[in-house]
Coordinates of C-alpha atoms in Angstrom, one line a residue:
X151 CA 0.0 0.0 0.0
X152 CA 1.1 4.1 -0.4
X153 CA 0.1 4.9 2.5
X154 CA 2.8 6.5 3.8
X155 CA 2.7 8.7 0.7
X156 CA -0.5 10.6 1.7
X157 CA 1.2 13.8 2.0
X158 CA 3.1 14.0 -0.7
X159 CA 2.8 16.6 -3.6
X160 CA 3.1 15.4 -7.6
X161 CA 3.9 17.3 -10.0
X162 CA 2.7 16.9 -14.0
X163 CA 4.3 14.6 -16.3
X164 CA 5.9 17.0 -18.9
X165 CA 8.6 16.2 -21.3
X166 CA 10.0 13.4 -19.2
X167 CA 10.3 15.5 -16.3
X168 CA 7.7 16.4 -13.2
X169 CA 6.8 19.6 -13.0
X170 CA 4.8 22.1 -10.7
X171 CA 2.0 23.8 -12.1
X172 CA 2.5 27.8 -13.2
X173 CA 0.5 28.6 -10.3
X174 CA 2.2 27.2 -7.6
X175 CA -1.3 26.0 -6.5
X176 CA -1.8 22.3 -5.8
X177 CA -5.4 20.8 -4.3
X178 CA -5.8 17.5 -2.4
X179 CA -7.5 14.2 -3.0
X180 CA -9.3 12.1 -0.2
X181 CA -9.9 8.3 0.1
X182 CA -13.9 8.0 0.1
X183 CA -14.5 5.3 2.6
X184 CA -12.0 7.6 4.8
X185 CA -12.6 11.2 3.8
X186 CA -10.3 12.1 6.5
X187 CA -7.2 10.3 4.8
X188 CA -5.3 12.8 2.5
X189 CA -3.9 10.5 -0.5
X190 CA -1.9 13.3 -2.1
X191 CA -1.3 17.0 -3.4
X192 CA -1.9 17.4 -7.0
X193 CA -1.2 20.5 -9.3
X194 CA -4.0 22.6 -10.2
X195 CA -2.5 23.2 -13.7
X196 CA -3.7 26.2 -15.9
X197 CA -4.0 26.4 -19.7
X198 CA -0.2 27.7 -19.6
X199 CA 0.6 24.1 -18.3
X200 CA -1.1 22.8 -20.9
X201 CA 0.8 24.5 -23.5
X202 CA 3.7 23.3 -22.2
X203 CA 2.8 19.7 -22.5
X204 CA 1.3 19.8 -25.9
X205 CA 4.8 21.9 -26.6
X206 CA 6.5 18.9 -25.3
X207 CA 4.3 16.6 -27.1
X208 CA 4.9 18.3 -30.6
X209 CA 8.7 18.3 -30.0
X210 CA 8.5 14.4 -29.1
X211 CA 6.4 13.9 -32.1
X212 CA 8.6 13.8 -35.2
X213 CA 10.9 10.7 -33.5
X214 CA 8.5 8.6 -32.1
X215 CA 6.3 8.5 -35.4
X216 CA 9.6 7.8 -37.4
X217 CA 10.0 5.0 -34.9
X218 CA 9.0 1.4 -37.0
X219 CA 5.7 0.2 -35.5
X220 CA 7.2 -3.2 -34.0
X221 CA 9.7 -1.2 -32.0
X222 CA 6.4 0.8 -30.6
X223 CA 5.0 -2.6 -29.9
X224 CA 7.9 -3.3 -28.3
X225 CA 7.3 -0.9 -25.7
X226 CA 3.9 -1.4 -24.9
X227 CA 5.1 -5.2 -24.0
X228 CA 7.8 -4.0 -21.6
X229 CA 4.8 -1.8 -20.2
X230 CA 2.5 -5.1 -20.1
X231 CA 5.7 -6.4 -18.1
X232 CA 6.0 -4.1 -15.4
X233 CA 2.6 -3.8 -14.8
X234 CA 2.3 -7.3 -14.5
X235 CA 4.8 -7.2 -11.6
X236 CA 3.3 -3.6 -9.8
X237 CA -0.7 -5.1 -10.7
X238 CA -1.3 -5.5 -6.6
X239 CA 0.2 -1.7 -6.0
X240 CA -1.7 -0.4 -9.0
X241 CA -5.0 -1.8 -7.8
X242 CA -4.2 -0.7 -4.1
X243 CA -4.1 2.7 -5.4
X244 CA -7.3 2.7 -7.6
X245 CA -9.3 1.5 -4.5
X246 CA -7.9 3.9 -2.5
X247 CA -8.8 6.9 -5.5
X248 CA -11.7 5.7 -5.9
X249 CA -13.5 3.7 -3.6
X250 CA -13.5 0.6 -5.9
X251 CA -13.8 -3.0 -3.9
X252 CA -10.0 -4.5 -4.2
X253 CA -11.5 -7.5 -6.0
X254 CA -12.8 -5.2 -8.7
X255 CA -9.8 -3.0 -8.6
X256 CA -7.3 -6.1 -9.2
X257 CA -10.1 -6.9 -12.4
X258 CA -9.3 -3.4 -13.8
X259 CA -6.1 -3.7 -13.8
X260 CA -6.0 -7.0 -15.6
X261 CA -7.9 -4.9 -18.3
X262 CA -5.3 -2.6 -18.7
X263 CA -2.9 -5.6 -18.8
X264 CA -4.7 -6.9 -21.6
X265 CA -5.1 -4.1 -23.7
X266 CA -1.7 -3.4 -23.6
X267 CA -1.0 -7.2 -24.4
X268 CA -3.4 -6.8 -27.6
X269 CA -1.6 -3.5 -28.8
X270 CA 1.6 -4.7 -28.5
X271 CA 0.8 -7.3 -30.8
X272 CA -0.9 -4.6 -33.0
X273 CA 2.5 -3.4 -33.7
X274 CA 3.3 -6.1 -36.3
X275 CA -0.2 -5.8 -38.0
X276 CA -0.3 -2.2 -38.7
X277 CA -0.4 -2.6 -42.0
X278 CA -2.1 -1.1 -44.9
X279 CA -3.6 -2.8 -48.3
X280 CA -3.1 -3.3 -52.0
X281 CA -5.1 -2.3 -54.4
X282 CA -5.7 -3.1 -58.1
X283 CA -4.8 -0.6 -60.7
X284 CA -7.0 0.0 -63.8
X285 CA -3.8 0.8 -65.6
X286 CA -1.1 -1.8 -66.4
X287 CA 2.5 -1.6 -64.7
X288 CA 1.1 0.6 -61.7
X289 CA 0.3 -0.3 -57.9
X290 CA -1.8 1.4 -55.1
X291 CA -1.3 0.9 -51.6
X292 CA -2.2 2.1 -47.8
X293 CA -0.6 3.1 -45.5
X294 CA -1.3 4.3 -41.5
X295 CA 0.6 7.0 -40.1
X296 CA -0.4 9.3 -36.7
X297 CA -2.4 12.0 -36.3
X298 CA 0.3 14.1 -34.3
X299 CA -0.3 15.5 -30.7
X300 CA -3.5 13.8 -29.3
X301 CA -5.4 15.3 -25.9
X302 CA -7.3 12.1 -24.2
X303 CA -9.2 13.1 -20.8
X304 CA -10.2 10.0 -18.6
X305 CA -12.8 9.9 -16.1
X306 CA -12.6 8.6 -12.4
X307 CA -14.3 5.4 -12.3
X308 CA -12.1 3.6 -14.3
X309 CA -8.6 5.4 -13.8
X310 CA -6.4 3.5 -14.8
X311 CA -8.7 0.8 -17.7
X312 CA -9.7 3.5 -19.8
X313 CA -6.3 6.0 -19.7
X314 CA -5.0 2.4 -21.0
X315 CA -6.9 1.9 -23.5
X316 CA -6.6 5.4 -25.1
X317 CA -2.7 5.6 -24.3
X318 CA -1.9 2.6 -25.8
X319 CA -3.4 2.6 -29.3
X320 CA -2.7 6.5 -29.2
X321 CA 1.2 5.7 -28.6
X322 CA 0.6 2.5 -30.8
X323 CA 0.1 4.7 -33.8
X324 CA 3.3 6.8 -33.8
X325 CA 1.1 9.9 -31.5
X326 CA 2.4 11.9 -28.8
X327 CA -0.3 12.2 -26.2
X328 CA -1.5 14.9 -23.5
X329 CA -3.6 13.0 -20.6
X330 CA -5.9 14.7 -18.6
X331 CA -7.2 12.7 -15.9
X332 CA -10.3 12.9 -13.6
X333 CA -9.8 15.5 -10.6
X334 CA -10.3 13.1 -8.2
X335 CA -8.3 10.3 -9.3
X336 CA -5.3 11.9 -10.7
X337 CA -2.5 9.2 -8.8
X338 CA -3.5 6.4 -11.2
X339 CA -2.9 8.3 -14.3
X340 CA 0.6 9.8 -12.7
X341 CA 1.6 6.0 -12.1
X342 CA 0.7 5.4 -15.8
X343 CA 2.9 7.9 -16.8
X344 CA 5.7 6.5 -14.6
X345 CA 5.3 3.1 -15.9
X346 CA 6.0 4.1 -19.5
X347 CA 8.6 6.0 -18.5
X348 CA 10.6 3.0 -17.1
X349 CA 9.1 0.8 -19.9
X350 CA 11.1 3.1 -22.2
X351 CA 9.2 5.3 -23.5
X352 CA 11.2 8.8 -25.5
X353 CA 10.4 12.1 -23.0
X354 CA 7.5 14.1 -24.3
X355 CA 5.4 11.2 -26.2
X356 CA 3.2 11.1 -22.8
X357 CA 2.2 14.3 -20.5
X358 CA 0.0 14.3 -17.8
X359 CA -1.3 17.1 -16.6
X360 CA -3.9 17.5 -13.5
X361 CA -6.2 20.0 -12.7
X362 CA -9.8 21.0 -13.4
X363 CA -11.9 20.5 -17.1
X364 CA -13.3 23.7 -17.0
X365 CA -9.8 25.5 -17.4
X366 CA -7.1 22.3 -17.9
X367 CA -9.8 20.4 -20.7
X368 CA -10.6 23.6 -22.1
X369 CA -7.9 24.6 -23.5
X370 CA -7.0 21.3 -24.7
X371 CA -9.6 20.5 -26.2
X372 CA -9.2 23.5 -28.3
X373 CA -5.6 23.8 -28.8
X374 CA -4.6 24.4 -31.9
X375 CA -1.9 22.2 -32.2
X376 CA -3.7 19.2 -31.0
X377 CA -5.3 16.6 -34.1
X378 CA -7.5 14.5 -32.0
X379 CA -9.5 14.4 -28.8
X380 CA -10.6 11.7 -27.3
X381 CA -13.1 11.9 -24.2
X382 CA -15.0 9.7 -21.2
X383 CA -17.5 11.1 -19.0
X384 CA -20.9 12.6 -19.0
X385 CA -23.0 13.4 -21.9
X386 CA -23.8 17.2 -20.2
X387 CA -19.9 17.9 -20.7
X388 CA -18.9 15.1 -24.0
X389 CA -21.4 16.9 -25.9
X390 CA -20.5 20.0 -25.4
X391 CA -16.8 19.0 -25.7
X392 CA -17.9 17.2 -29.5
X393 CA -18.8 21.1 -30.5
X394 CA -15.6 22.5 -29.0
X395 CA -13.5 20.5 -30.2
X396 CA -15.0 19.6 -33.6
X397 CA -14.8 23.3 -34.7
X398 CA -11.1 22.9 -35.2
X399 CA -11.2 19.6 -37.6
X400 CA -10.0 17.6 -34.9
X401 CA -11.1 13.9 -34.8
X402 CA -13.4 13.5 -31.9
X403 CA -14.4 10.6 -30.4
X404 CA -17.0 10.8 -27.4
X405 CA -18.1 8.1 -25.0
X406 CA -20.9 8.9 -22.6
X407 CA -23.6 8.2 -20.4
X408 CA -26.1 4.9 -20.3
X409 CA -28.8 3.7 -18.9
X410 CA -28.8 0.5 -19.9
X411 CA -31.5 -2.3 -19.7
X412 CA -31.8 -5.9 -19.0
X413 CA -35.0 -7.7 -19.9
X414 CA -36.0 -11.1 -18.6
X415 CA -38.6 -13.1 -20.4
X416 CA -40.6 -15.9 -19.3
X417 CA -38.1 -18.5 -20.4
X418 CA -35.1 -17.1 -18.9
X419 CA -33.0 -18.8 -16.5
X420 CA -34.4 -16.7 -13.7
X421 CA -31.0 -17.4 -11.1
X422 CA -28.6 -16.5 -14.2
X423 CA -30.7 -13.2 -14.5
X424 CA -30.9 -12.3 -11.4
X425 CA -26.8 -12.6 -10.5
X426 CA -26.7 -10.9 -13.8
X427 CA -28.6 -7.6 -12.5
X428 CA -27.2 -7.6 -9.3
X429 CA -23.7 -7.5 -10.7
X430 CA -24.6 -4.7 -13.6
X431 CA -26.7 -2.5 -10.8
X432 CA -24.4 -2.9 -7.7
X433 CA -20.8 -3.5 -8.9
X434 CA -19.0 -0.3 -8.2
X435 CA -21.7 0.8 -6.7
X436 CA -23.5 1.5 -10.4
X437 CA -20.7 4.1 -11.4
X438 CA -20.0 2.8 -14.6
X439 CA -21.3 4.0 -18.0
X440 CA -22.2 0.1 -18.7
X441 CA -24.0 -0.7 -15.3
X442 CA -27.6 -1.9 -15.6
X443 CA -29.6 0.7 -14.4
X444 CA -33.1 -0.6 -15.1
X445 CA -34.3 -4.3 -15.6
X446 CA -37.7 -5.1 -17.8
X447 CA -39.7 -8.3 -16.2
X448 CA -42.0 -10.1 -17.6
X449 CA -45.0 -10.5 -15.9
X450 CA -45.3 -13.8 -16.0
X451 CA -42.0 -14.2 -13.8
X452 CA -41.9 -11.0 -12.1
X453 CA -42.8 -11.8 -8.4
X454 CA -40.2 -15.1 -8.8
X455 CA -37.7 -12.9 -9.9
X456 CA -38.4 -10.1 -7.9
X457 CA -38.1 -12.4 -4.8
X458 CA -34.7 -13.5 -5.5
X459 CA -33.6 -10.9 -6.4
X460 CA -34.1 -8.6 -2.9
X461 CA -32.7 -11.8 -1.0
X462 CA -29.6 -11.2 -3.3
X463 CA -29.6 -7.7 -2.8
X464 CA -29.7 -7.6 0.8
X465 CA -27.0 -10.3 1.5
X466 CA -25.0 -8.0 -0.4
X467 CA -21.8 -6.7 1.6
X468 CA -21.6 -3.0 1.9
X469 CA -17.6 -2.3 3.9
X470 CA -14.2 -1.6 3.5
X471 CA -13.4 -1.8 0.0
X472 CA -9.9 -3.1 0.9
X473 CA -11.9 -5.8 2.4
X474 CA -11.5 -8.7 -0.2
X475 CA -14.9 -10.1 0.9
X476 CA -16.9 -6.7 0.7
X477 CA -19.3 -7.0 -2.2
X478 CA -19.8 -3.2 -2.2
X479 CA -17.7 -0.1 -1.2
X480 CA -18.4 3.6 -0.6
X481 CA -19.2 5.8 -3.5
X482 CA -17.0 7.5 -5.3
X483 CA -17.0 11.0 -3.7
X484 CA -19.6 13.7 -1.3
X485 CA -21.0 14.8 -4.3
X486 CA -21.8 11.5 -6.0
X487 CA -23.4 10.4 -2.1
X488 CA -25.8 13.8 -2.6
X489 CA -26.8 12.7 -6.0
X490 CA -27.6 9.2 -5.6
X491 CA -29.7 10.4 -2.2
X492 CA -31.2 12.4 -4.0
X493 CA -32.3 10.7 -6.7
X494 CA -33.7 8.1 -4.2
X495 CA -35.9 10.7 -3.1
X496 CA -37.0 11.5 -6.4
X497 CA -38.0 7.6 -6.6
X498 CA -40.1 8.0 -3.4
X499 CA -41.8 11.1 -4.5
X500 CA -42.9 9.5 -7.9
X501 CA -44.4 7.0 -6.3
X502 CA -41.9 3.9 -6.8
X503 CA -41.2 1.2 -3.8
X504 CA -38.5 0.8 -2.5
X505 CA -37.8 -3.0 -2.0
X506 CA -34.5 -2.9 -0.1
X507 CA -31.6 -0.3 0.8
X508 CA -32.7 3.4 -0.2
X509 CA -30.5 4.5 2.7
X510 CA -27.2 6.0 3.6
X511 CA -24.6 3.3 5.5
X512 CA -22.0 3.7 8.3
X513 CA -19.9 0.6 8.5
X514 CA -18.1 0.5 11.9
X515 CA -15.1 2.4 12.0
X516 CA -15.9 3.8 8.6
X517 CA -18.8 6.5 9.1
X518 CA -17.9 9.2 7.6
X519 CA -17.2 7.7 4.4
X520 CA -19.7 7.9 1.2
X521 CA -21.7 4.8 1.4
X522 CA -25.0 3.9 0.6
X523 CA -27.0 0.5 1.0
X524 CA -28.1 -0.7 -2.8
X525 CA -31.3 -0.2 -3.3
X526 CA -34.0 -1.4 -5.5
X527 CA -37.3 0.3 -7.0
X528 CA -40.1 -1.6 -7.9
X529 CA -43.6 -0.3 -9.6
X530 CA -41.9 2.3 -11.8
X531 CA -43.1 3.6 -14.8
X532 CA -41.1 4.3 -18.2
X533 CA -41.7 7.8 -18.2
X534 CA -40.5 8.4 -14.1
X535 CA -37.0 10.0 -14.1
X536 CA -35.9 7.3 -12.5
X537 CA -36.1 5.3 -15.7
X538 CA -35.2 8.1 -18.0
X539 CA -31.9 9.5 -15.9
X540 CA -28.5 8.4 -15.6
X541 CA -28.5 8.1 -11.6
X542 CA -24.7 6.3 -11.6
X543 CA -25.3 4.9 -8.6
X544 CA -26.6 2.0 -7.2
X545 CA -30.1 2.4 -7.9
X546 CA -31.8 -0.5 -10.2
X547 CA -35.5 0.4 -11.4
X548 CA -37.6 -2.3 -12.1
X549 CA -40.6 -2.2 -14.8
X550 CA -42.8 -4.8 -16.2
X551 CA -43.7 -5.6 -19.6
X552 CA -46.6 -8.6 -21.3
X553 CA -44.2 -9.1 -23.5
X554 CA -41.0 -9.0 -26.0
X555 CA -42.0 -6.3 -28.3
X556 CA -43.4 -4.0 -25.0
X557 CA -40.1 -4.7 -23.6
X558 CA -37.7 -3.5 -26.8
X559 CA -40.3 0.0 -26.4
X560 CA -39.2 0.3 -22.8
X561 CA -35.3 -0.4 -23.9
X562 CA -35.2 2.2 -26.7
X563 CA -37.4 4.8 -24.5
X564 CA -34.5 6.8 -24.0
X565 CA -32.3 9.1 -24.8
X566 CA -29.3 7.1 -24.1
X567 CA -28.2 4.1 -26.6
X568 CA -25.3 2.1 -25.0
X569 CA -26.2 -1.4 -23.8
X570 CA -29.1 -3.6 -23.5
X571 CA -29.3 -7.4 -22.1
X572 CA -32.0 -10.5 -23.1
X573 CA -32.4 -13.4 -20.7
X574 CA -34.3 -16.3 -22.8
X575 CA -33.7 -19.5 -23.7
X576 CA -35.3 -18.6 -27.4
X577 CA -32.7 -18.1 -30.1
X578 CA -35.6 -16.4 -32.4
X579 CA -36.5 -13.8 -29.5
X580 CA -32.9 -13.2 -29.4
X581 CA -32.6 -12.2 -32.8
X582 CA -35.7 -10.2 -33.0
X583 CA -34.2 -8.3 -30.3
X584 CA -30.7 -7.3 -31.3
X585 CA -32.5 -6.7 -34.8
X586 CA -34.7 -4.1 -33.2
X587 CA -33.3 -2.8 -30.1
X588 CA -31.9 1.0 -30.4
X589 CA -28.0 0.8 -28.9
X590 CA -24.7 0.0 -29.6
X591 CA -24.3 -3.1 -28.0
X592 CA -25.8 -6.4 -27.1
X593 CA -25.7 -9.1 -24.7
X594 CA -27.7 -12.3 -25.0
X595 CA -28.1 -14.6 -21.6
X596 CA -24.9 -12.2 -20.5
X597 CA -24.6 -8.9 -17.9
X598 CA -24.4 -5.6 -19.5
X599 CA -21.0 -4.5 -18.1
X600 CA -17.6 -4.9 -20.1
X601 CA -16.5 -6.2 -23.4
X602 CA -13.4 -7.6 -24.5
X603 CA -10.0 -5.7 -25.6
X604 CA -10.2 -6.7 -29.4
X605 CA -14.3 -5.8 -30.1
X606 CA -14.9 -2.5 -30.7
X607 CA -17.0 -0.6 -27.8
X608 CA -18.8 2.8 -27.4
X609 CA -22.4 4.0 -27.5
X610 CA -25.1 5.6 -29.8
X611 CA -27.0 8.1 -29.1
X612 CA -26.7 10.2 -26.3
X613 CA -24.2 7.4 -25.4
X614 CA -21.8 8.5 -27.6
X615 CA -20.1 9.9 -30.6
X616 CA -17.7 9.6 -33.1
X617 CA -15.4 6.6 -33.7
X618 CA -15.9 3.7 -31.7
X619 CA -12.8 2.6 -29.2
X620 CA -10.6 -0.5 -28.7
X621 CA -10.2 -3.5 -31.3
X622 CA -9.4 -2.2 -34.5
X623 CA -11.5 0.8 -34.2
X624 CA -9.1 2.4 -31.5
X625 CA -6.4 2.0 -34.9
X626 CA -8.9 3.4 -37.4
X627 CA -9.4 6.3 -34.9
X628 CA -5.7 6.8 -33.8
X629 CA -4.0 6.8 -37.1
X630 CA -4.9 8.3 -40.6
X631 CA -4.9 6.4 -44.1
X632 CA -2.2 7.1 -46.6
X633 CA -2.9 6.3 -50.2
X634 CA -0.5 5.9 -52.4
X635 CA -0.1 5.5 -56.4
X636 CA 2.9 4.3 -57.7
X637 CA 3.5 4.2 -61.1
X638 CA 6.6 2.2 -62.7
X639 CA 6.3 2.2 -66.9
X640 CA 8.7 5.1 -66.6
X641 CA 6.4 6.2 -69.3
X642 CA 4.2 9.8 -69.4
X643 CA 0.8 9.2 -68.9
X644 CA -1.6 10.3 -71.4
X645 CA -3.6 13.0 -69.5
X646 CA -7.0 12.1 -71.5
X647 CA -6.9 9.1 -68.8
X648 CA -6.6 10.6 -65.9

């Protein structure tokens, strides 16, 4: 554990180096399950900051995209290495960041692991095509080559998963790369830098810099040297952001909100279903863009599955997230503890039941941190904010439907278009249901949360915008096509051909 680092002050990652901030002015993060633990002093940069990172990127720039793809590989692996043998320090500092259960935390960082593992590989495949030439003795082929300085800015509940996941394709693609991280987790993303750093990786190809969105984001965003942004977080600020940074001819590449749904017909495997929703609505306490937020019940099994599932709910294990056997920890900060109250009382006053928690908790030894029992609604209706708004929190409404074509309505009545789930045992109701349904993605008999490294992930919608991430797509958005026409006949070309 760091805990004898609480008091220390970090400075940004620029040009190889760590800095202070221009202001001299730092601000301090808190563990939420001990608000009264410091974890660190962090520099609350200013858009000069910024320009010096994305001055440090653009000097890095012209070196590290000459560099041959497999040697950029190479580096990602002896990243994959080290983090590999720091994975139990990594995840000790995301639970104490962020509040995440250490079970979950260790998960995250084997996410990271294996998106660095996939990229790495990438580095040998980055390849272009051949095409065929209408005119004899001439060739046309791709080629990928980076976009230049790119500004990614991570959110907090997955510090150190997603800053992987852009990082590494970013660096992947011969890019120099600005990270903004969350305010209140900026430790992970420092450690991220530091890893690279030791893995290899030239000064300047990865900055850090810490501080808020509203001046630190801002200006990157906008900064006219930057090519591409890419951007995790709420729809309020990614949609404003798309506009921002858009203007400039950047590539933009937003992923957002959910509130994601998973329906259970008659035929479901009603135990499957009901672990299913329990881990979607309560795992990280709901703070995830991919948590199931509201499940759809058939009628015909709703008081089974209703049953089982508040005697799974309340046998839950709300505690010390350093705990390995807690099944819950604290939320992630005060404010997120105010909104998720709050928006319990919303569910009261529009009428839904509450069927277990709807309550604030105080383990022993641990009251003053941000925890709150998960809670379930019952009788609400689509149009009730609580089955329209993103709560990210765990909060899991519950509505009822006669049947599979009321139950895709519910699903696409919403502004959001990320995930949905199906529990049935009919391969045709399946179908009927990813043809129909109105999001990005699509689990049959499986929880909403996750994906895999090499499938491409990201929302529709209010969900998101612009390219999709990871797989293949994280390439197609982190690198440009080259085309090129070669012509060998040494001979002048007829210009009524061309």
């Amino acid at each position: 554990m760091l805990v004898q680092e609480t008091t220390r002050t970090y400075g940004n990652a620029i040009g190889g180096r760590w800095v202070p901030g221009r202001s001299g002015e730092t601000y301090t993060t808190v563990n939420p399950a001990r608000p009264g633990e410091v974890i660190g002093r962090f520099q609350r940069s200013t858009p000069e900051d910024v320009d010096d990172a994305v001055a440090a990127a653009a000097a890095a720039l012209p070196e590290w995209a000459a560099t041959p793809p497999p040697r950029r590989g190479a580096v990602l692996l002896e990243a994959w290495l080290r983090l590999r043998e720091r994975a139990e320090a990594f995840a000790e500092t995301l639970t104490r960041e962020t509040g995440k259960v250490i079970t979950d935390a260790r998960g995250e960082v084997r996410r990271a692991l294996n998106v660095l593992e996939f990229m790495a590989g990438e580095g040998r495949r980055l390849g272009g095509e051949t095409i065929p030439s209408e005119l004899p003795q001439n060739l046309i082929f791709t080629r990928r080559r980076p976009l230049g300085v790119v500004a990614l800015i991570t959110p907090w509940n997955f510090p150190i998963a997603i800053p992987m996941w852009k990082v590494a394709p970013a660096l992947l693609c011969g890019n120099t790369v600005v990270l903004k991280p969350a305010t209140t987790t900026p430790l992970c993303a420092l450690r991220i830098a530091e890893l690279f750093a030791d893995a290899g990786l030239p000064p300047g190809v990865l900055n850090v810099v810490t501080g808020p969105g509203g001046t630190v984001g801002d200006r990157l965003v906008t900064h006219p040297q930057v090519r591409a942004v890419s951007f995790t977080g709420s729809t309020e600020v990614g949609s404003a952001l798309y506009g921002r940074a858009s203007a400039g001819l950047r590539r933009v590449q937003c992923e957002m909100g959910g509130k994601n749904a998973l329906v259970v017909l008659p035929d479901a495997d009603l135990d499957l279903a009901v672990e299913a929703t329990v881990q979607g609505a309560f795992g990280f306490c709901g703070q995830r863009c991919t948590a199931t937020s509201r499940v759809v019940v058939h009628r015909a099994v709703r008081e089974a599955f209703l049953e089982r599932l508040v005697a799974r709910v309340r046998a839950l294990r709300v505690g010390d997230p350093m705990d390995p056997q807690a099944d819950m920890g604290p939320l992630a900060s005060a404010a997120q503890l105010e909104k998720v109250l709050g928006y319990v009382a919303v569910g009261r006053a529009e009428g839904a039941r509450v069927l277990a928690g709807g309550e604030r908790v105080r383990p022993a030894g641990l009251e003053e941190g941000y925890f709150v029992a998960p809670t379930v609604f019952d009788g609400v209706q689509p149009r009730m904010r609580l089955a329209q708004e993103e709560i990210f929190g765990p909060v899991l409404a519950v509505l009822t439907c006669r049947d599979l074509d009321e139950a895709i309505a519910i699903v696409n009545d919403s502004a959001y278009g990320f995930k949905a789930a199906l529990y049935t045992s009919d391969v045709n109701a399946a179908m009927r249901f990813t043809d129909r349904v109105d999001v990005a993605m699509v689990h049959i008999n499986a929880p909403t949360l996750g994906g895999e490294v090499q499938a491409p992930f990201g929302g529709r919608k209010a969900s998101g915008a612009g390219w999709k991430e990871q797989g293949r797509a994280a390439i197609e958005f982190f690198s440009e096509e080259l085309v090129v026409y070669m012509d060998y006949t040494g001979a002048r070309r007829d210009a009524r051909f061309i």
